[in-house]
Short mmCIF file of C-alpha atoms (C1' of nucleotides) in Angstrom, two decimals:
data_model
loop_
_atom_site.label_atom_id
_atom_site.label_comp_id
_atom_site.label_asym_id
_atom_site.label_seq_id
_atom_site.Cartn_x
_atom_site.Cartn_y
_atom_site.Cartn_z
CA UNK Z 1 6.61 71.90 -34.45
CA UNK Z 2 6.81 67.87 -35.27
CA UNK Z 3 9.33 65.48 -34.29
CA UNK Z 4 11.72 65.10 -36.87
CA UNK Z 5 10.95 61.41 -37.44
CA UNK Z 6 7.27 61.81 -37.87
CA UNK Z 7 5.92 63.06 -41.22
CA UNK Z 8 4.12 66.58 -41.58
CA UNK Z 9 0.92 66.54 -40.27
CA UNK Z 10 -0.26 67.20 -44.08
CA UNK Z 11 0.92 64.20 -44.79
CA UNK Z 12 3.96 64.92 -47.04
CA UNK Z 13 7.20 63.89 -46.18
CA UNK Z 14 10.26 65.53 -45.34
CA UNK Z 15 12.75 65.28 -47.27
CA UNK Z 16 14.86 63.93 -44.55
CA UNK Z 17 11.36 61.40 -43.48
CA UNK Z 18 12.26 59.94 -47.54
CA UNK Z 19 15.74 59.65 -47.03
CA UNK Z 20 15.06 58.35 -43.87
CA UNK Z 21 12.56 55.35 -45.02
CA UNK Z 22 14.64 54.45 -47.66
CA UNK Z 23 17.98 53.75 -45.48
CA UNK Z 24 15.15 51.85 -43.30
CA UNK Z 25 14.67 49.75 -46.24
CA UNK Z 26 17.95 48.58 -46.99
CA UNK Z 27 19.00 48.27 -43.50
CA UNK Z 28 15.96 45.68 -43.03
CA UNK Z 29 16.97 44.01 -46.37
CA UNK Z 30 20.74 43.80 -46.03
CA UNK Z 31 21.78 44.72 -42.61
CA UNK Z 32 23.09 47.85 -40.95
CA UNK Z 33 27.07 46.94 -41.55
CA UNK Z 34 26.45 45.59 -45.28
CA UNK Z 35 24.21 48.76 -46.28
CA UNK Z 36 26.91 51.20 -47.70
CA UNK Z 37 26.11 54.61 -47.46
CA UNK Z 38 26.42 55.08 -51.10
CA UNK Z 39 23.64 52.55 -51.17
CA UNK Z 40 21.52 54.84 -49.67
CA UNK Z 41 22.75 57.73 -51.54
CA UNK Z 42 22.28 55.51 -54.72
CA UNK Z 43 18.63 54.72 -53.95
CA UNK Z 44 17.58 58.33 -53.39
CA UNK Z 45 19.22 59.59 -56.15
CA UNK Z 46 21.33 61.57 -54.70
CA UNK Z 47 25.42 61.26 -54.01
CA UNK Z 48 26.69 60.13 -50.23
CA UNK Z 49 28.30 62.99 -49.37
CA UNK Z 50 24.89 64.75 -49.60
CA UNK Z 51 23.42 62.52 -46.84
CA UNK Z 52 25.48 64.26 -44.33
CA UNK Z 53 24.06 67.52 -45.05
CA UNK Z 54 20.93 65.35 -43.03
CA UNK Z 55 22.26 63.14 -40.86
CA UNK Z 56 25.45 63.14 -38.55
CA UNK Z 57 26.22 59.58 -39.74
CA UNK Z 58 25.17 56.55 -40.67
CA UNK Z 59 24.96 55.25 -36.43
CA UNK Z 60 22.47 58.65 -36.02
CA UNK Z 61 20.00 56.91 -38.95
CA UNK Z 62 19.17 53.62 -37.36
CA UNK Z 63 18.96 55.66 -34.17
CA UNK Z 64 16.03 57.65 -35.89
CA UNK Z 65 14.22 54.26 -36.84
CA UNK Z 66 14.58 52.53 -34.11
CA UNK Z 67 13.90 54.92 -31.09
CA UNK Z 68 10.55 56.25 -32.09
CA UNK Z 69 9.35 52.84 -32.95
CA UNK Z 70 10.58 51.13 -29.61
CA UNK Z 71 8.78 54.00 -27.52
CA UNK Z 72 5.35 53.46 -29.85
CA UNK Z 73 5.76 49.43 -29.43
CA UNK Z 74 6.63 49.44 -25.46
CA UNK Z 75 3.61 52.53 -25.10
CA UNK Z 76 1.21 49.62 -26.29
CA UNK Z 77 2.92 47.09 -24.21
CA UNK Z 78 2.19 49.51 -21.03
CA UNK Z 79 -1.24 49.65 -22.06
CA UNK Z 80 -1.82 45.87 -22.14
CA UNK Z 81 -0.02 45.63 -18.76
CA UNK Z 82 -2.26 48.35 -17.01
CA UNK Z 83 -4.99 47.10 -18.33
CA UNK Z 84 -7.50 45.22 -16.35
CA UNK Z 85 -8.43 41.94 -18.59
CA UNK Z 86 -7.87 38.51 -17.45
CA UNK Z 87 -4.07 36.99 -18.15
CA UNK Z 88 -5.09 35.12 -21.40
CA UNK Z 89 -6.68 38.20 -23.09
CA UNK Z 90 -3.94 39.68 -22.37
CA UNK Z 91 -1.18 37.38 -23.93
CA UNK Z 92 -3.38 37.50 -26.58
CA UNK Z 93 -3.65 41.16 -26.85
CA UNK Z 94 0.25 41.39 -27.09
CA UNK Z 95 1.07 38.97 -29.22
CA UNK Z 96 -1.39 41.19 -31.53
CA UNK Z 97 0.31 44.43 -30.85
CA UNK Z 98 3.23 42.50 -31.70
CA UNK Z 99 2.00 41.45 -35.26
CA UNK Z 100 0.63 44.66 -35.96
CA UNK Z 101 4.17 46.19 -35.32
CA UNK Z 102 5.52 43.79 -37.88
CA UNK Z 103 2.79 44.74 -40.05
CA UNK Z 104 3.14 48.36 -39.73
CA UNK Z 105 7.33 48.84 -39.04
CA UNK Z 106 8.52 45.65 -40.71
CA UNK Z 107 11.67 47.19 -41.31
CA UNK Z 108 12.38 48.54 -37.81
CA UNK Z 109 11.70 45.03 -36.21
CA UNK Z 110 14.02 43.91 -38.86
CA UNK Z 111 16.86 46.02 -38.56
CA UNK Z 112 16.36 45.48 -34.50
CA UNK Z 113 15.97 41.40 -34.99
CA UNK Z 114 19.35 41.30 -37.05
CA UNK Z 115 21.06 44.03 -36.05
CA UNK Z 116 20.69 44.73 -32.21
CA UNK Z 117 23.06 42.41 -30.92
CA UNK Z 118 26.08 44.00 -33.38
CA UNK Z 119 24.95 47.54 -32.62
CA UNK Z 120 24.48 46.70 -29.11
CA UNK Z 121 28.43 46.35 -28.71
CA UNK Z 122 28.21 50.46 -28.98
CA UNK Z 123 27.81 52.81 -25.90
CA UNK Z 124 25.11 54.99 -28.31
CA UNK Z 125 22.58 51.47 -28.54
CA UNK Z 126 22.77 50.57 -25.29
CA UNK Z 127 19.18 51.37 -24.84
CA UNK Z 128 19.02 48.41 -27.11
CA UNK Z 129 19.70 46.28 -23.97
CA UNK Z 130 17.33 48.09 -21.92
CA UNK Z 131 14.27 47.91 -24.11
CA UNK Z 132 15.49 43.36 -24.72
CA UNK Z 133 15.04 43.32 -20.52
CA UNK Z 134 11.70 45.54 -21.15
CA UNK Z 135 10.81 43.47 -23.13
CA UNK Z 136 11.18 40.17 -21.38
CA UNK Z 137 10.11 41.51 -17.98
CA UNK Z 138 6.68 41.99 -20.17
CA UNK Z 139 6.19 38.79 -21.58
CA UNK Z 140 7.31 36.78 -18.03
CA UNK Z 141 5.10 38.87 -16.58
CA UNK Z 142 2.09 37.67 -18.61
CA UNK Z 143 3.11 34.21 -18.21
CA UNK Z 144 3.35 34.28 -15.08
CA UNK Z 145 0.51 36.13 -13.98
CA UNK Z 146 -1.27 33.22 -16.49
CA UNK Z 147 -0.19 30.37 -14.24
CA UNK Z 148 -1.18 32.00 -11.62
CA UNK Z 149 -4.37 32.31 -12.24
CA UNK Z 150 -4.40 28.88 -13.81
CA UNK Z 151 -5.31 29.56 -17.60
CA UNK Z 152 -1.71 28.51 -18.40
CA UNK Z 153 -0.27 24.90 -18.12
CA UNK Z 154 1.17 25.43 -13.89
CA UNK Z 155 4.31 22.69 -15.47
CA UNK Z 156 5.21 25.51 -18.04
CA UNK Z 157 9.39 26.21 -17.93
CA UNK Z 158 8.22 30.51 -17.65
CA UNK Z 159 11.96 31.20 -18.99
CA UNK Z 160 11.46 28.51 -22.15
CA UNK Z 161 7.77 29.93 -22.49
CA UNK Z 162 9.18 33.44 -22.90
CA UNK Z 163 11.77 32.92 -25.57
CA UNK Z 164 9.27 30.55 -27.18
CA UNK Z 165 6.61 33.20 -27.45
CA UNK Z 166 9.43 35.80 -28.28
CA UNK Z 167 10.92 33.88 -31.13
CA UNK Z 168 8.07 32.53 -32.99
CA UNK Z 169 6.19 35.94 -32.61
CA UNK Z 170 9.35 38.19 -34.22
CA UNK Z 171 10.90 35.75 -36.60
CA UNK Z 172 7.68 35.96 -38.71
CA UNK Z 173 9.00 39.55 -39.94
CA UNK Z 174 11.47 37.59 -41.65
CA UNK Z 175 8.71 36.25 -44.30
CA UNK Z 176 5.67 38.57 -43.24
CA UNK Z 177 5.46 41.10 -45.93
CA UNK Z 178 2.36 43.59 -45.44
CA UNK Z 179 -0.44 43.38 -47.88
CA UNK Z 180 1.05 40.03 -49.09
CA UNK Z 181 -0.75 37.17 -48.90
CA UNK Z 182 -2.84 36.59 -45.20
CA UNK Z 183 -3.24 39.83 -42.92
CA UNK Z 184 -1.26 39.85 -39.86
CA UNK Z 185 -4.65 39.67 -38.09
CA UNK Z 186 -5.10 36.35 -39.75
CA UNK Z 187 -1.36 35.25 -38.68
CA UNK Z 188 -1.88 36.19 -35.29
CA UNK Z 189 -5.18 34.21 -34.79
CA UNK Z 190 -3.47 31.25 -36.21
CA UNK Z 191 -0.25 31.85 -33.60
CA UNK Z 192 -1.88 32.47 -30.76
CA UNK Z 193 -4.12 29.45 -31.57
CA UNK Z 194 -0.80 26.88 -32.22
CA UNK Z 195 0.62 28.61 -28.70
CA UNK Z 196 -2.77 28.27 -27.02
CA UNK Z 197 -3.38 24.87 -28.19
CA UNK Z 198 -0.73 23.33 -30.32
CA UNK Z 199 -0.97 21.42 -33.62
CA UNK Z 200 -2.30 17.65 -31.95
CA UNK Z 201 -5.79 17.01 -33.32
CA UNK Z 202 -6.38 16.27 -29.44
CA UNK H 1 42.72 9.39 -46.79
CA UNK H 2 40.48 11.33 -44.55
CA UNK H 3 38.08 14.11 -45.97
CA UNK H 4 39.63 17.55 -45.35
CA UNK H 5 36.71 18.77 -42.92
CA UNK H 6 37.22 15.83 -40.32
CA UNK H 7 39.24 15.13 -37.72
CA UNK H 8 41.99 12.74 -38.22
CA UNK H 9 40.93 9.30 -36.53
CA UNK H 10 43.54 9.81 -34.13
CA UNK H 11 41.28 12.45 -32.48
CA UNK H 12 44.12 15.56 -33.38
CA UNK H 13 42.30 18.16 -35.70
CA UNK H 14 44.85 19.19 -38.58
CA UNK H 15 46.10 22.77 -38.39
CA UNK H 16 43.11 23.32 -40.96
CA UNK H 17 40.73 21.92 -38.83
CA UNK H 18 41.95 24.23 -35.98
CA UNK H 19 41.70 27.02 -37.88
CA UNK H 20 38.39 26.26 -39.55
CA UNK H 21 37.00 25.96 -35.85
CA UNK H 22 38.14 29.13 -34.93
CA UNK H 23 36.39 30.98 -38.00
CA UNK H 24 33.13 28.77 -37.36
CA UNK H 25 32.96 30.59 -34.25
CA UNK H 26 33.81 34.07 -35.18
CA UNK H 27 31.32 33.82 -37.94
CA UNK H 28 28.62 32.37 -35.70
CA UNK H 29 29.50 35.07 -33.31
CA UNK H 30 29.91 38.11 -35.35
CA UNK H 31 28.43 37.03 -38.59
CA UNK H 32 30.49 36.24 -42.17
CA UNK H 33 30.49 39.68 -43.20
CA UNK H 34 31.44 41.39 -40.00
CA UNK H 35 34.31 38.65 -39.56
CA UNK H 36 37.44 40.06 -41.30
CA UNK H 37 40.18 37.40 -41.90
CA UNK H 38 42.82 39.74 -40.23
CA UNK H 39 40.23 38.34 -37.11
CA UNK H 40 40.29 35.08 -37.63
CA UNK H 41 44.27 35.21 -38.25
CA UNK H 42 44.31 37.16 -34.69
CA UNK H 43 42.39 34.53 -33.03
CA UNK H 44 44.78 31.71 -33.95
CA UNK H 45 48.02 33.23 -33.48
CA UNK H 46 49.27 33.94 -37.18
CA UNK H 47 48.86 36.81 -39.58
CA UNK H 48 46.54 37.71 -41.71
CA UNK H 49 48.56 36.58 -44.78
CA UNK H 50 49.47 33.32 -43.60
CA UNK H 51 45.75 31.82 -43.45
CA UNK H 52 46.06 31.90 -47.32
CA UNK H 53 48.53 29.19 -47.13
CA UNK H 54 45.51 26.80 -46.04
CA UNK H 55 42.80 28.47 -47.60
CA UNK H 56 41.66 30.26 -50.90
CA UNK H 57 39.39 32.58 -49.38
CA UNK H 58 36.97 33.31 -46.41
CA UNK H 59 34.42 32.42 -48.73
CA UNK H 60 36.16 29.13 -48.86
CA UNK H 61 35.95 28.64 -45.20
CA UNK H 62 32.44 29.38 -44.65
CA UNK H 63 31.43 26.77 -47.93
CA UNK H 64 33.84 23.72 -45.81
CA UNK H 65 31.55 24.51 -42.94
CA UNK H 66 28.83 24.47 -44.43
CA UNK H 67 28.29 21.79 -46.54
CA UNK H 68 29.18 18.53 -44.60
CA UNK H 69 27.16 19.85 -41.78
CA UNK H 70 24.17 20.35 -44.27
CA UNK H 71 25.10 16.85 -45.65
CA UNK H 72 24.76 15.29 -42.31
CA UNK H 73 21.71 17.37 -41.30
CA UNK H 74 19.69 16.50 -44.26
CA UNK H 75 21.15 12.68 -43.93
CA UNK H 76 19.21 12.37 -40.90
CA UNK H 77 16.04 14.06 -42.62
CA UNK H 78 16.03 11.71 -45.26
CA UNK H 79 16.29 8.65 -43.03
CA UNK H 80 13.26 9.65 -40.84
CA UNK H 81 11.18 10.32 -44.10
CA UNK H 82 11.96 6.74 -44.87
CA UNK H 83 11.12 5.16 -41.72
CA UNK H 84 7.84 3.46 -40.76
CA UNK H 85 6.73 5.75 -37.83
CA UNK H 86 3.55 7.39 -37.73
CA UNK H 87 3.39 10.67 -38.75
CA UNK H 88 3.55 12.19 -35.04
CA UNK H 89 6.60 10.24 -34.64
CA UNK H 90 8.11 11.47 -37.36
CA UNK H 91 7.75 15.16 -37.14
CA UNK H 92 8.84 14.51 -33.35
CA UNK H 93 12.25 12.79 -34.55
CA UNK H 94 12.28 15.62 -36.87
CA UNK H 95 12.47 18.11 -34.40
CA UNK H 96 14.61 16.30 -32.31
CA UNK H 97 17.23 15.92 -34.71
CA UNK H 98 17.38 19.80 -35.20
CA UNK H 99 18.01 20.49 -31.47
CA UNK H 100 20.83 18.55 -31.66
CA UNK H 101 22.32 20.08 -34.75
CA UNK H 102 22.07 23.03 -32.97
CA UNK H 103 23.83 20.97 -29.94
CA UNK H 104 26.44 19.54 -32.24
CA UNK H 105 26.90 22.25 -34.23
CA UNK H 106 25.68 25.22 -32.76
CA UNK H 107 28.04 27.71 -35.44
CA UNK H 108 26.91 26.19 -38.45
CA UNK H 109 23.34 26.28 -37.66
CA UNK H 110 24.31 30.05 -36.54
CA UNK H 111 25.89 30.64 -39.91
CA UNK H 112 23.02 29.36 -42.14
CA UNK H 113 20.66 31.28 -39.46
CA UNK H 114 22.66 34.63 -40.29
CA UNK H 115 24.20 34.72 -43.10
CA UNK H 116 22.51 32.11 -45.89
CA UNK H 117 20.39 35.22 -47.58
CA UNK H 118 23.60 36.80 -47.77
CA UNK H 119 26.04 34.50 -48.95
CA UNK H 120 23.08 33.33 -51.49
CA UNK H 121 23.60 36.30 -53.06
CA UNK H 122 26.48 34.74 -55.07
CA UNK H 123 26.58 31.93 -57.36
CA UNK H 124 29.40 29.88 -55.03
CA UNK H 125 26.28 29.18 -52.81
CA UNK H 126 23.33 28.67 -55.20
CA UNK H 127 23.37 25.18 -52.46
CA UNK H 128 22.43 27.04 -50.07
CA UNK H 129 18.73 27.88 -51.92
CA UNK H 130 18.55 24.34 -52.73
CA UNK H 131 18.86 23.13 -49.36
CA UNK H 132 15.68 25.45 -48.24
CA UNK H 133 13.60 24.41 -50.19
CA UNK H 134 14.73 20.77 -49.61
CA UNK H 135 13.92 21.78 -46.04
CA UNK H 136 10.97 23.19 -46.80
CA UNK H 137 9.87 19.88 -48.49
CA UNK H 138 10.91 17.89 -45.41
CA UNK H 139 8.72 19.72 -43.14
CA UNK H 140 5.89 19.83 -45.82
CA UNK H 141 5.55 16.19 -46.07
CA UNK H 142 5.50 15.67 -42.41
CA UNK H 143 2.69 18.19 -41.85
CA UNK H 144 0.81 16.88 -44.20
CA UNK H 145 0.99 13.64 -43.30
CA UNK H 146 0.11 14.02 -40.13
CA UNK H 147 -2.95 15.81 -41.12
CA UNK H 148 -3.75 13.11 -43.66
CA UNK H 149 -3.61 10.37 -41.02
CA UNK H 150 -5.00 12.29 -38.20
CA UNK H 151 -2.81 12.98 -35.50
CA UNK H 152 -2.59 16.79 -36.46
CA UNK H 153 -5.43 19.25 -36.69
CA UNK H 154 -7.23 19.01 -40.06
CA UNK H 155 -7.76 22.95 -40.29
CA UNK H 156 -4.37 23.46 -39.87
CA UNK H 157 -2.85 26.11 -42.62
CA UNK H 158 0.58 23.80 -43.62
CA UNK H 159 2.66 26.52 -44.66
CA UNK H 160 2.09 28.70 -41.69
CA UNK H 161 3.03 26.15 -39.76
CA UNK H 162 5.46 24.63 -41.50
CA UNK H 163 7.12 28.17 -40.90
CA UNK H 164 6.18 28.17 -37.37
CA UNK H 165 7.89 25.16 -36.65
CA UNK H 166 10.84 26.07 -38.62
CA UNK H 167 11.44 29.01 -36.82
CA UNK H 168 10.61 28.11 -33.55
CA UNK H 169 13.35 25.32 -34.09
CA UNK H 170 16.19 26.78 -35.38
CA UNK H 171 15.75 30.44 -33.93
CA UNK H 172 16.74 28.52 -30.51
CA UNK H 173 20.26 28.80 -31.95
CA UNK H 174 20.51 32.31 -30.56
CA UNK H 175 20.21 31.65 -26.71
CA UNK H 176 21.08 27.67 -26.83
CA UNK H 177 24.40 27.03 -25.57
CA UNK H 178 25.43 23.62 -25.40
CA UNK H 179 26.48 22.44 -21.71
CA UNK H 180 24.98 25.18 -20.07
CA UNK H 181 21.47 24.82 -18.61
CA UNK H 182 19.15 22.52 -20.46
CA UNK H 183 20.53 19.99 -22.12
CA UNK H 184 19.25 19.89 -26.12
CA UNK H 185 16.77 16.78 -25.21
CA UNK H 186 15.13 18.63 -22.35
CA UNK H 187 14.42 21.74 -24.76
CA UNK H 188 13.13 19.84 -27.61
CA UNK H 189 11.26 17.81 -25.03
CA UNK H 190 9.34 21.58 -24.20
CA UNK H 191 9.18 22.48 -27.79
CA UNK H 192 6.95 19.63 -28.53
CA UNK H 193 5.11 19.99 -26.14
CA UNK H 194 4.24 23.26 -26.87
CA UNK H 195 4.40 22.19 -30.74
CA UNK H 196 1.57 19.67 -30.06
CA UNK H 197 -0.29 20.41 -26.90
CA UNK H 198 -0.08 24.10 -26.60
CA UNK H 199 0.47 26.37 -23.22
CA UNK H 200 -3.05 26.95 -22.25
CA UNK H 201 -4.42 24.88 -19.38
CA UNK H 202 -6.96 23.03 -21.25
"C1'" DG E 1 53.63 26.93 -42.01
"C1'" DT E 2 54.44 31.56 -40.99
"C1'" DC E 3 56.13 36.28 -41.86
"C1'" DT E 4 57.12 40.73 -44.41
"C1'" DA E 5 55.33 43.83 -47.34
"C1'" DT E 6 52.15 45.61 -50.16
"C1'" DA E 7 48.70 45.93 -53.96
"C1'" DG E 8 44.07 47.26 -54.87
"C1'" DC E 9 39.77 48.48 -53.54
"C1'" DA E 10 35.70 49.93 -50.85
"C1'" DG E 11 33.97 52.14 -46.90
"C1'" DG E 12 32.61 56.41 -43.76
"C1'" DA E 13 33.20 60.94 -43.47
"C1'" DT E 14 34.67 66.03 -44.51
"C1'" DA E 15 35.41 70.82 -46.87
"C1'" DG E 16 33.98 73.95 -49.76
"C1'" DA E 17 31.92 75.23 -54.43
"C1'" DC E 18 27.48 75.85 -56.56
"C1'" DG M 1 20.18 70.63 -50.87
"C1'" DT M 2 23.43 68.63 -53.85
"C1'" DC M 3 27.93 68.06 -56.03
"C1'" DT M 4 33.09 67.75 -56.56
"C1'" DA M 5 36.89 66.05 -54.71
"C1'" DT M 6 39.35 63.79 -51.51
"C1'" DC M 7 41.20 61.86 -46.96
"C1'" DC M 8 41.90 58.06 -44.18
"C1'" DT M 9 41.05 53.71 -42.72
"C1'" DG M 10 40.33 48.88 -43.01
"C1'" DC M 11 39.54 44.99 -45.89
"C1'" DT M 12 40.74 40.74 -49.03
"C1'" DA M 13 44.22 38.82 -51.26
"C1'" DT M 14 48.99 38.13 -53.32
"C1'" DA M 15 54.23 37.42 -53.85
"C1'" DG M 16 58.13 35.92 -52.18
"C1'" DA M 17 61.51 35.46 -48.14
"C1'" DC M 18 62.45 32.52 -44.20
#
DNA sequence: GTCTATAGCAGGATAGAC
DNA sequence: GTCTATCCTGCTATAGAC
């Protein structure tokens, strides 16, 4: 047996994987609240009252998306954490992970960069909160532990530093499209060398 | 006369001004599409109804917000672009500036954040394009400059990092909140920083 | 300048036929 | 698994009284 949200191990999808995708698609594109679900219906062909013969609602749809993703993003996060390299590697080695996620789920970090704080205000998403404190607890972590050991500036505001890092590493989904133009390997090398070492021609 | 969108000299906002402030803020806070007018109406004591007495639409509303602050904003663009400064001067000013738009006017720059792909979507706010790529062109010119002359790494990829520092600028409109903790100088004093000079401990 | 009342439409969701 | 048909709710906007 498979998890519902992964596809068949030969490789087709489930019917409800396709519907799935494409309501993943327009959610990242428009938003969750200005995504009808006659859009969705409309894309796959199908009419909306069909969808429900799938899904419970439109709510249990992002949940699908966004809960698999968040436990294969924060499994690599753990990873890093456990890990024994030095604090820079790393920083490094997230803000990688990071990119790749972008790369790979562009339109689950989407839906979660635009759309967390509004589904948020639900009892269902209030993981959502959970995995934001996750989240920062890893990246102050890493900062910290880099001061400490003294590859990171010692004068560096940690809180600043995190939503710094945070921002400029997520809001690249919002012109990062995969196969487009540079590899997110190639964007991450360039990131992590501006956050490293800034623009100056020092 | 005064324009419609200022506050009387006097220092009393006009009942429209009132009532524009309160939408700027529900907008910011919920976004355009998830603000109904019935909402706005709530929020300032009146019904629903009676806000069409002051204004055609909530399209209307969101258009007077936007386009004096963009007028202002791109005022102060222009003027450093026309300056003598050095190059790192200028894109330092130019930063600077945009922390305290999002200081002055923390819902607009939350509007345009949120909402500007959306409401782009109809002719009313073709402006809105226009403005982005006049943005675009603002940062441009000061990368480029600064590479030209020196003061900024010469391998530097300019539209990567005309996007990094675009986002890492205005994305600070999501946790900013003027009067509480930093002040705007003290945050775009980090940003640069960071901008120029990086976080590692070189 | 605000209220009453309501038109007109679009949205999420359901029941049962096929 | 999809369709037909429809309910109910909430939204923008309007007309005219006060």
């Amino acid at each position: 047996m498979s998890a519902a949200s992964t596809p068949e191990s030969n490789g087709t999808p489930t019917r409800r994987e396709q519907l799935l995708a494409i309501a993943a698609e327009l959610f990242a594109e428009k938003g969750f609240r200005n995504t009808t679900v006659r859009d969705i219906a409309d894309a796959a062909g199908i009419l909306s009252g069909s969808l429900y013969h799938h899904f419970d609602s439109k709510e249990s749809m992002v949940d699908e998306l966004l809960v698999p993703f968040q436990e294969e993003l924060f499994g690599k996060y753990d990873e890093i954490l456990a890990s024994g390299d030095d604090a820079r590697t790393k920083l490094e080695r997230a803000v990688r992970v990071s990119f790749e996620a972008i790369d790979q789920h562009p339109h689950e970090v989407a839906i979660f960069q635009n759309d967390a704080d509004h589904l948020g205000t639900f009892e269902r998403f209030g993981y959502l909160a959970d995995r934001n404190t996750q989240s920062r607890q890893v990246w102050v972590t890493l900062i910290e532990e880099g001061v400490r050991t003294g590859v990171l500036r010692p004068d560096l505001d940690v809180t600043l530093t995190y939503r710094f890092i945070r921002d400029t590493v997520w809001v690249a989904v919002r012109w990062y499209r995969p196969g487009r133009g540079l590899s997110h390997t190639a964007v991450a090398d360039q990131y992590v060398r501006i956050l490293l070492d800034g623009i100056s021609n020092a």
